[in-house]
PDB file of C-alpha atoms in Angstrom:
ATOM      1  CA  MET A   1      -3.534   1.610  -6.419  1.00 95.00           C
ATOM      2  CA  ARG A   2      -6.720   2.479  -4.538  1.00 95.00           C
ATOM      3  CA  THR A   3      -8.415  -0.550  -3.031  1.00 96.00           C
ATOM      4  CA  LEU A   4     -12.055  -0.870  -1.975  1.00 96.00           C
ATOM      5  CA  GLY A   5     -14.056  -3.729  -0.504  1.00 96.00           C
ATOM      6  CA  ILE A   6     -17.652  -4.272  -1.696  1.00 96.00           C
ATOM      7  CA  VAL A   7     -19.979  -6.564   0.250  1.00 94.00           C
ATOM      8  CA  GLY A   8     -23.653  -7.489   0.330  1.00 92.00           C
ATOM      9  CA  PRO A   9     -26.323  -8.580  -2.164  1.00 92.00           C
ATOM     10  CA  GLY A  10     -25.574  -7.171  -5.561  1.00 90.00           C
ATOM     11  CA  ALA A  11     -21.875  -6.533  -4.819  1.00 92.00           C
ATOM     12  CA  ALA A  12     -20.894  -7.839  -8.252  1.00 92.00           C
ATOM     13  CA  THR A  13     -23.449  -5.587  -9.965  1.00 93.00           C
ATOM     14  CA  LEU A  14     -22.096  -2.537  -8.150  1.00 94.00           C
ATOM     15  CA  ALA A  15     -18.519  -3.533  -8.984  1.00 93.00           C
ATOM     16  CA  ASP A  16     -19.333  -3.911 -12.685  1.00 93.00           C
ATOM     17  CA  ARG A  17     -20.898  -0.447 -12.730  1.00 93.00           C
ATOM     18  CA  LEU A  18     -17.845   1.022 -11.023  1.00 94.00           C
ATOM     19  CA  VAL A  19     -15.488  -0.565 -13.548  1.00 93.00           C
ATOM     20  CA  ASP A  20     -17.291   1.344 -16.298  1.00 92.00           C
ATOM     21  CA  ARG A  21     -16.850   4.646 -14.440  1.00 93.00           C
ATOM     22  CA  LEU A  22     -13.251   4.368 -13.267  1.00 94.00           C
ATOM     23  CA  ASP A  23     -10.445   5.826 -15.348  1.00 92.00           C
ATOM     24  CA  GLY A  24      -7.490   3.449 -15.366  1.00 91.00           C
ATOM     25  CA  ARG A  25      -6.702  -0.231 -14.945  1.00 93.00           C
ATOM     26  CA  VAL A  26      -9.143  -1.932 -12.575  1.00 94.00           C
ATOM     27  CA  ALA A  27      -8.741  -5.353 -10.966  1.00 92.00           C
ATOM     28  CA  LEU A  28     -11.692  -7.354  -9.616  1.00 92.00           C
ATOM     29  CA  VAL A  29     -10.751  -9.690  -6.763  1.00 90.00           C
ATOM     30  CA  ARG A  30     -13.342 -12.270  -5.820  1.00 85.00           C
ATOM     31  CA  GLU A  31     -13.431 -15.658  -4.122  1.00 73.00           C
ATOM     32  CA  ASP A  32     -12.983 -18.719  -6.316  1.00 63.00           C
ATOM     33  CA  GLY A  33     -15.992 -20.864  -5.431  1.00 50.00           C
ATOM     34  CA  ALA A  34     -15.239 -23.614  -7.898  1.00 39.00           C
ATOM     35  CA  THR A  35     -13.791 -26.889  -6.647  1.00 37.00           C
ATOM     36  CA  ASP A  36     -11.309 -27.056  -9.480  1.00 40.00           C
ATOM     37  CA  GLY A  37     -12.296 -24.390 -11.976  1.00 40.00           C
ATOM     38  CA  GLY A  38     -10.524 -26.284 -14.729  1.00 40.00           C
ATOM     39  CA  VAL A  39      -7.220 -25.545 -13.022  1.00 41.00           C
ATOM     40  CA  ALA A  40      -4.758 -28.316 -12.379  1.00 43.00           C
ATOM     41  CA  ALA A  41      -4.297 -29.190  -8.713  1.00 43.00           C
ATOM     42  CA  ARG A  42      -1.035 -28.700  -6.848  1.00 42.00           C
ATOM     43  CA  ARG A  43       1.414 -31.507  -7.477  1.00 48.00           C
ATOM     44  CA  ASP A  44       4.388 -33.025  -5.689  1.00 54.00           C
ATOM     45  CA  GLY A  45       3.640 -31.160  -2.479  1.00 62.00           C
ATOM     46  CA  ALA A  46       4.171 -27.691  -3.966  1.00 67.00           C
ATOM     47  CA  ALA A  47       2.935 -24.918  -1.682  1.00 68.00           C
ATOM     48  CA  THR A  48       1.748 -22.830  -4.633  1.00 70.00           C
ATOM     49  CA  THR A  49       0.891 -23.691  -8.227  1.00 71.00           C
ATOM     50  CA  TYR A  50       0.738 -21.130 -11.047  1.00 72.00           C
ATOM     51  CA  ASN A  51      -1.271 -22.193 -14.092  1.00 73.00           C
ATOM     52  CA  LEU A  52      -0.669 -20.246 -17.292  1.00 79.00           C
ATOM     53  CA  GLY A  53      -3.050 -20.287 -20.210  1.00 77.00           C
ATOM     54  CA  PRO A  54      -4.392 -18.231 -23.116  1.00 80.00           C
ATOM     55  CA  GLU A  55      -6.613 -16.218 -20.749  1.00 74.00           C
ATOM     56  CA  GLY A  56      -3.840 -15.362 -18.296  1.00 74.00           C
ATOM     57  CA  TRP A  57      -2.661 -17.011 -15.065  1.00 72.00           C
ATOM     58  CA  HIS A  58      -4.315 -18.474 -12.006  1.00 71.00           C
ATOM     59  CA  ALA A  59      -2.568 -19.174  -8.702  1.00 70.00           C
ATOM     60  CA  ARG A  60      -3.489 -21.566  -5.914  1.00 70.00           C
ATOM     61  CA  GLY A  61      -1.599 -22.362  -2.756  1.00 69.00           C
ATOM     62  CA  GLU A  62      -1.007 -21.706   0.895  1.00 66.00           C
ATOM     63  CA  SER A  63       0.893 -18.470   0.266  1.00 62.00           C
ATOM     64  CA  THR A  64      -1.741 -16.842  -1.936  1.00 71.00           C
ATOM     65  CA  SER A  65      -3.487 -14.510   0.516  1.00 82.00           C
ATOM     66  CA  LEU A  66      -5.512 -11.402  -0.279  1.00 87.00           C
ATOM     67  CA  GLY A  67      -2.519  -9.308   0.751  1.00 89.00           C
ATOM     68  CA  ASP A  68      -0.299 -11.228  -1.698  1.00 86.00           C
ATOM     69  CA  VAL A  69      -2.787 -10.637  -4.504  1.00 89.00           C
ATOM     70  CA  LEU A  70      -3.055  -6.895  -3.823  1.00 92.00           C
ATOM     71  CA  ASP A  71       0.733  -6.571  -3.671  1.00 92.00           C
ATOM     72  CA  ARG A  72       1.014  -8.252  -7.080  1.00 90.00           C
ATOM     73  CA  LEU A  73      -1.623  -5.958  -8.577  1.00 92.00           C
ATOM     74  CA  ALA A  74      -0.268  -2.677  -7.160  1.00 94.00           C
ATOM     75  CA  PRO A  75       2.555  -2.062  -9.683  1.00 94.00           C
ATOM     76  CA  ASP A  76       0.299  -1.997 -12.760  1.00 92.00           C
ATOM     77  CA  HIS A  77      -3.267  -1.295 -11.611  1.00 94.00           C
ATOM     78  CA  ASP A  78      -4.967   1.922 -10.560  1.00 94.00           C
ATOM     79  CA  TYR A  79      -7.834   0.305  -8.635  1.00 95.00           C
ATOM     80  CA  ALA A  80      -8.686  -3.030  -7.010  1.00 94.00           C
ATOM     81  CA  LEU A  81     -12.283  -3.892  -6.069  1.00 95.00           C
ATOM     82  CA  VAL A  82     -12.451  -6.747  -3.550  1.00 94.00           C
ATOM     83  CA  LEU A  83     -15.813  -8.521  -3.451  1.00 93.00           C
ATOM     84  CA  ASP A  84     -17.474 -10.190  -0.446  1.00 91.00           C
ATOM     85  CA  ARG A  85     -14.555 -10.068   1.983  1.00 91.00           C
ATOM     86  CA  PRO A  86     -15.945  -8.285   5.066  1.00 89.00           C
ATOM     87  CA  ASP A  87     -12.990  -9.583   7.102  1.00 89.00           C
ATOM     88  CA  ALA A  88     -10.440  -7.703   4.982  1.00 89.00           C
ATOM     89  CA  ARG A  89      -8.730  -4.615   6.383  1.00 89.00           C
ATOM     90  CA  LEU A  90     -10.099  -2.362   3.649  1.00 93.00           C
ATOM     91  CA  ALA A  91     -12.437   0.586   3.312  1.00 94.00           C
ATOM     92  CA  ARG A  92     -15.809  -1.048   2.658  1.00 95.00           C
ATOM     93  CA  VAL A  93     -18.964  -0.235   0.731  1.00 96.00           C
ATOM     94  CA  ALA A  94     -22.075  -2.294   1.546  1.00 95.00           C
ATOM     95  CA  THR A  95     -25.129  -2.872  -0.621  1.00 93.00           C
ATOM     96  CA  GLY A  96     -27.049  -4.127   2.420  1.00 86.00           C
ATOM     97  CA  ALA A  97     -27.188  -3.536   6.153  1.00 85.00           C
ATOM     98  CA  ASP A  98     -23.651  -3.316   7.523  1.00 88.00           C
ATOM     99  CA  PRO A  99     -23.057  -1.008  10.506  1.00 88.00           C
ATOM    100  CA  GLU A 100     -19.274  -1.258  10.107  1.00 90.00           C
ATOM    101  CA  ALA A 101     -19.206  -0.242   6.439  1.00 93.00           C
ATOM    102  CA  ASP A 102     -17.714   3.107   5.476  1.00 94.00           C
ATOM    103  CA  LEU A 103     -20.603   3.678   3.077  1.00 94.00           C
ATOM    104  CA  GLN A 104     -23.975   2.027   2.386  1.00 93.00           C
ATOM    105  CA  VAL A 105     -25.429   2.331  -1.103  1.00 93.00           C
ATOM    106  CA  ASP A 106     -27.981   0.770  -3.412  1.00 92.00           C
ATOM    107  CA  ARG A 107     -26.382  -1.489  -6.017  1.00 88.00           C
ATOM    108  CA  ASP A 108     -28.242   0.399  -8.763  1.00 91.00           C
ATOM    109  CA  GLY A 109     -28.017   3.836  -7.112  1.00 90.00           C
ATOM    110  CA  ASP A 110     -25.817   6.913  -7.484  1.00 94.00           C
ATOM    111  CA  LEU A 111     -22.124   6.036  -7.830  1.00 95.00           C
ATOM    112  CA  ASP A 112     -20.788   9.509  -7.002  1.00 95.00           C
ATOM    113  CA  PRO A 113     -20.498   8.861  -3.221  1.00 95.00           C
ATOM    114  CA  VAL A 114     -18.534   5.675  -3.938  1.00 96.00           C
ATOM    115  CA  LEU A 115     -16.220   7.471  -6.357  1.00 96.00           C
ATOM    116  CA  GLU A 116     -15.663  10.216  -3.785  1.00 95.00           C
ATOM    117  CA  LEU A 117     -14.760   7.632  -1.146  1.00 95.00           C
ATOM    118  CA  LEU A 118     -12.320   5.946  -3.542  1.00 94.00           C
ATOM    119  CA  GLY A 119     -10.655   9.265  -4.296  1.00 92.00           C
ATOM    120  CA  ASP A 120     -10.039   9.891  -0.595  1.00 90.00           C
ATOM    121  CA  LEU A 121      -8.434   6.509   0.107  1.00 92.00           C
ATOM    122  CA  GLU A 122      -4.743   6.122   0.776  1.00 91.00           C
ATOM    123  CA  PRO A 123      -3.182   4.198  -2.139  1.00 93.00           C
ATOM    124  CA  HIS A 124      -2.000   0.640  -1.636  1.00 94.00           C
ATOM    125  CA  GLU A 125       1.715   0.974  -2.372  1.00 96.00           C
ATOM    126  CA  THR A 126       4.526  -1.556  -2.264  1.00 96.00           C
ATOM    127  CA  LEU A 127       8.240  -1.249  -2.859  1.00 97.00           C
ATOM    128  CA  GLU A 128       7.704  -2.838  -6.272  1.00 97.00           C
ATOM    129  CA  SER A 129       4.948  -0.390  -7.241  1.00 97.00           C
ATOM    130  CA  LEU A 130       7.160   2.599  -6.350  1.00 97.00           C
ATOM    131  CA  VAL A 131      10.152   1.151  -8.209  1.00 98.00           C
ATOM    132  CA  THR A 132       7.897   0.597 -11.227  1.00 96.00           C
ATOM    133  CA  ARG A 133       6.850   4.256 -11.019  1.00 96.00           C
ATOM    134  CA  VAL A 134      10.398   5.645 -11.066  1.00 97.00           C
ATOM    135  CA  LYS A 135      11.382   3.297 -13.890  1.00 97.00           C
ATOM    136  CA  SER A 136       8.682   4.952 -16.003  1.00 95.00           C
ATOM    137  CA  SER A 137      10.141   8.420 -15.353  1.00 94.00           C
ATOM    138  CA  PRO A 138      10.818  10.423 -18.534  1.00 95.00           C
ATOM    139  CA  ARG A 139      14.402  10.764 -17.262  1.00 94.00           C
ATOM    140  CA  ALA A 140      14.923   7.051 -16.659  1.00 95.00           C
ATOM    141  CA  ASP A 141      17.232   6.756 -19.677  1.00 95.00           C
ATOM    142  CA  ARG A 142      19.814   8.773 -17.697  1.00 95.00           C
ATOM    143  CA  ALA A 143      19.621   6.506 -14.638  1.00 96.00           C
ATOM    144  CA  GLY A 144      22.274   4.010 -13.630  1.00 97.00           C
ATOM    145  CA  ALA A 145      20.991   3.319 -10.129  1.00 98.00           C
ATOM    146  CA  ILE A 146      17.853   2.787  -8.078  1.00 98.00           C
ATOM    147  CA  ALA A 147      18.308   2.812  -4.304  1.00 98.00           C
ATOM    148  CA  THR A 148      15.534   1.947  -1.861  1.00 98.00           C
ATOM    149  CA  PHE A 149      14.740   1.933   1.848  1.00 98.00           C
ATOM    150  CA  THR A 150      11.981  -0.085   3.532  1.00 98.00           C
ATOM    151  CA  GLY A 151      11.028   0.464   7.171  1.00 97.00           C
ATOM    152  CA  ARG A 152       9.072  -2.286   8.919  1.00 96.00           C
ATOM    153  CA  VAL A 153       7.451  -3.025  12.279  1.00 95.00           C
ATOM    154  CA  ARG A 154      10.116  -4.408  14.599  1.00 92.00           C
ATOM    155  CA  ALA A 155       8.882  -6.835  17.243  1.00 89.00           C
ATOM    156  CA  LYS A 156      11.681  -6.039  19.700  1.00 84.00           C
ATOM    157  CA  ASP A 157      15.264  -4.770  19.975  1.00 82.00           C
ATOM    158  CA  GLY A 158      16.530  -7.442  22.358  1.00 83.00           C
ATOM    159  CA  GLU A 159      15.630 -10.936  23.492  1.00 83.00           C
ATOM    160  CA  GLU A 160      14.237  -9.680  26.809  1.00 81.00           C
ATOM    161  CA  ASP A 161      12.092  -6.880  25.332  1.00 83.00           C
ATOM    162  CA  THR A 162       8.302  -7.003  25.477  1.00 88.00           C
ATOM    163  CA  PRO A 163       7.117  -7.846  21.932  1.00 89.00           C
ATOM    164  CA  THR A 164       5.371  -5.172  19.896  1.00 91.00           C
ATOM    165  CA  GLN A 165       2.102  -6.509  18.506  1.00 92.00           C
ATOM    166  CA  TYR A 166       1.330  -3.671  16.110  1.00 92.00           C
ATOM    167  CA  LEU A 167       1.818   0.017  15.393  1.00 93.00           C
ATOM    168  CA  GLU A 168      -0.971   2.408  14.453  1.00 93.00           C
ATOM    169  CA  PHE A 169      -0.120   5.518  12.419  1.00 93.00           C
ATOM    170  CA  GLU A 170      -2.078   8.729  11.902  1.00 92.00           C
ATOM    171  CA  LYS A 171      -1.205  11.592   9.562  1.00 91.00           C
ATOM    172  CA  TYR A 172      -1.957  15.255   9.924  1.00 89.00           C
ATOM    173  CA  GLU A 173      -4.362  15.198   6.970  1.00 83.00           C
ATOM    174  CA  GLY A 174      -3.333  17.338   4.028  1.00 85.00           C
ATOM    175  CA  VAL A 175      -0.218  18.679   5.742  1.00 94.00           C
ATOM    176  CA  ALA A 176       1.643  15.351   5.822  1.00 94.00           C
ATOM    177  CA  GLU A 177       1.003  14.624   2.152  1.00 94.00           C
ATOM    178  CA  ARG A 178       1.969  18.135   1.091  1.00 95.00           C
ATOM    179  CA  ARG A 179       5.221  18.093   3.086  1.00 97.00           C
ATOM    180  CA  THR A 180       6.145  14.680   1.681  1.00 97.00           C
ATOM    181  CA  ARG A 181       5.743  15.956  -1.881  1.00 97.00           C
ATOM    182  CA  GLU A 182       7.810  19.060  -1.032  1.00 98.00           C
ATOM    183  CA  ILE A 183      10.671  16.943   0.309  1.00 98.00           C
ATOM    184  CA  GLU A 184      10.590  14.768  -2.810  1.00 98.00           C
ATOM    185  CA  ALA A 185      10.810  17.864  -5.029  1.00 98.00           C
ATOM    186  CA  GLU A 186      13.656  19.355  -3.001  1.00 98.00           C
ATOM    187  CA  LEU A 187      15.676  16.119  -3.161  1.00 98.00           C
ATOM    188  CA  GLU A 188      15.132  15.908  -6.924  1.00 97.00           C
ATOM    189  CA  GLU A 189      16.928  19.260  -7.297  1.00 97.00           C
ATOM    190  CA  ARG A 190      20.229  17.604  -6.392  1.00 97.00           C
ATOM    191  CA  ASP A 191      22.767  16.967  -9.145  1.00 96.00           C
ATOM    192  CA  GLY A 192      22.379  13.444 -10.475  1.00 96.00           C
ATOM    193  CA  VAL A 193      19.059  12.742  -8.740  1.00 98.00           C
ATOM    194  CA  LEU A 194      16.323  12.089 -11.294  1.00 98.00           C
ATOM    195  CA  ASP A 195      13.237  10.971  -9.343  1.00 98.00           C
ATOM    196  CA  VAL A 196      12.273  10.470  -5.687  1.00 98.00           C
ATOM    197  CA  VAL A 197       9.110   8.835  -4.324  1.00 98.00           C
ATOM    198  CA  MET A 198       8.228   8.236  -0.669  1.00 98.00           C
ATOM    199  CA  HIS A 199       5.232   6.562   0.946  1.00 97.00           C
ATOM    200  CA  HIS A 200       4.280   6.086   4.610  1.00 96.00           C
ATOM    201  CA  ARG A 201       1.338   3.799   5.449  1.00 95.00           C
ATOM    202  CA  THR A 202      -1.295   4.731   8.003  1.00 93.00           C
ATOM    203  CA  GLY A 203      -3.665   2.698  10.151  1.00 91.00           C
ATOM    204  CA  VAL A 204      -2.854  -0.538  11.991  1.00 93.00           C
ATOM    205  CA  ILE A 205       0.319  -2.309  10.834  1.00 93.00           C
ATOM    206  CA  PRO A 206       1.149  -5.626  12.543  1.00 93.00           C
ATOM    207  CA  ASP A 207       4.592  -6.875  13.533  1.00 92.00           C
ATOM    208  CA  GLY A 208       6.674  -7.801  10.500  1.00 92.00           C
ATOM    209  CA  GLU A 209       4.808  -5.692   7.924  1.00 93.00           C
ATOM    210  CA  ASP A 210       6.279  -2.797   5.959  1.00 96.00           C
ATOM    211  CA  ILE A 211       5.645   0.783   7.115  1.00 96.00           C
ATOM    212  CA  VAL A 212       7.508   3.211   4.870  1.00 97.00           C
ATOM    213  CA  PHE A 213       9.328   3.244   1.524  1.00 98.00           C
ATOM    214  CA  VAL A 214      11.830   5.617  -0.083  1.00 98.00           C
ATOM    215  CA  VAL A 215      12.884   5.058  -3.695  1.00 98.00           C
ATOM    216  CA  VAL A 216      15.493   7.135  -5.534  1.00 98.00           C
ATOM    217  CA  LEU A 217      16.325   7.059  -9.235  1.00 98.00           C
ATOM    218  CA  ALA A 218      19.754   8.549  -9.891  1.00 98.00           C
ATOM    219  CA  GLY A 219      22.584   8.674 -12.366  1.00 97.00           C
ATOM    220  CA  HIS A 220      25.018   6.897 -10.067  1.00 97.00           C
ATOM    221  CA  ARG A 221      24.954   4.865  -6.848  1.00 97.00           C
ATOM    222  CA  ARG A 222      26.580   7.439  -4.550  1.00 97.00           C
ATOM    223  CA  GLU A 223      23.937  10.141  -5.001  1.00 97.00           C
ATOM    224  CA  ALA A 224      21.232   7.433  -4.887  1.00 98.00           C
ATOM    225  CA  PHE A 225      22.410   6.071  -1.513  1.00 98.00           C
ATOM    226  CA  ARG A 226      22.889   9.524   0.022  1.00 98.00           C
ATOM    227  CA  THR A 227      19.478  10.691  -1.106  1.00 98.00           C
ATOM    228  CA  VAL A 228      17.693   7.601   0.230  1.00 98.00           C
ATOM    229  CA  GLU A 229      19.244   8.173   3.660  1.00 98.00           C
ATOM    230  CA  ASP A 230      18.425  11.882   3.643  1.00 98.00           C
ATOM    231  CA  GLY A 231      14.917  11.141   2.421  1.00 98.00           C
ATOM    232  CA  ILE A 232      13.961   8.837   5.280  1.00 98.00           C
ATOM    233  CA  ASP A 233      15.632  11.140   7.835  1.00 97.00           C
ATOM    234  CA  ARG A 234      13.689  14.159   6.580  1.00 97.00           C
ATOM    235  CA  LEU A 235      10.422  12.240   6.384  1.00 96.00           C
ATOM    236  CA  LYS A 236      10.760  11.214  10.046  1.00 94.00           C
ATOM    237  CA  GLU A 237      11.788  14.695  11.162  1.00 94.00           C
ATOM    238  CA  GLU A 238       9.551  16.949   9.066  1.00 96.00           C
ATOM    239  CA  VAL A 239       6.352  15.088   8.170  1.00 95.00           C
ATOM    240  CA  PRO A 240       3.625  15.161  10.862  1.00 93.00           C
ATOM    241  CA  ILE A 241       2.989  11.454  11.380  1.00 93.00           C
ATOM    242  CA  PHE A 242       2.096  10.034  14.771  1.00 92.00           C
ATOM    243  CA  LYS A 243       2.170   6.449  15.976  1.00 92.00           C
ATOM    244  CA  LYS A 244       0.640   4.352  18.697  1.00 92.00           C
ATOM    245  CA  GLU A 245       2.598   1.329  19.831  1.00 91.00           C
ATOM    246  CA  VAL A 246       0.775  -1.688  21.230  1.00 91.00           C
ATOM    247  CA  THR A 247       2.900  -4.253  23.038  1.00 90.00           C
ATOM    248  CA  ALA A 248       1.964  -7.329  25.006  1.00 86.00           C
ATOM    249  CA  GLU A 249       1.968  -5.187  28.165  1.00 87.00           C
ATOM    250  CA  GLU A 250       1.061  -1.584  27.310  1.00 88.00           C
ATOM    251  CA  THR A 251      -0.257   0.903  24.743  1.00 89.00           C
ATOM    252  CA  PHE A 252       1.207   4.357  24.182  1.00 88.00           C
ATOM    253  CA  TRP A 253       1.406   7.129  21.562  1.00 85.00           C
ATOM    254  CA  VAL A 254       4.804   8.445  20.450  1.00 77.00           C
ATOM    255  CA  HIS A 255       5.719  11.010  17.831  1.00 58.00           C
ATOM    256  CA  GLU A 256       7.295   9.594  14.688  1.00 40.00           C
ATOM    257  CA  ARG A 257      10.529  11.488  15.511  1.00 40.00           C
ATOM    258  CA  ASP A 258      11.733   8.812  17.931  1.00 47.00           C
TER     259      ASP A 258
END
């Protein structure tokens, strides 16, 4: 799912025009300005309340962040347009003056630059979205196993270690994506392996967040487990991805092969 922030006067107008141009399922994410919106309030101290009705569901609660919403949308949407959230860590289009925006446009102007920006964005992937993808494989009826690996930002190895605050990843553009797809294809040639998908995030990733996913659809568990392990090993060894580590005391770049 490709995710784009839109801010400024006329953001909703621009978003509506984009929805008409985009091919696929599009989600619009906007702030709920209503005090109640006809939705029942949380009861009995519940942290989150889901309200189901004929027009779908609405969630309220402490745990419903923008990140939570995007993660829920990723498995079955192609695009998410986030309105009027300049604080979000997203590529951003502005319909007014915004020196930090990736692109400034007129709300009624040419949409081609916005569509080009969207096409260049790294997809928002989650473990669930990748599992959903392999389950839709045309060979899924032959599968008896799905094995996964998730790598995350580790704060420290030991109690006395200086905590890591975040990691920042950069890819060798074009080369990293191509090599990842080649590894997936090579792993899928194994007997019993039906589908392999891998995704490595880029940019700033704080302590505790997910970095990389490997998902394998296979006939049986043994080939699934072996292929997941080989997949993450090959991704770390063969795909040109570089990381900067920022701790409470220092900042340094290391190659992803560590």
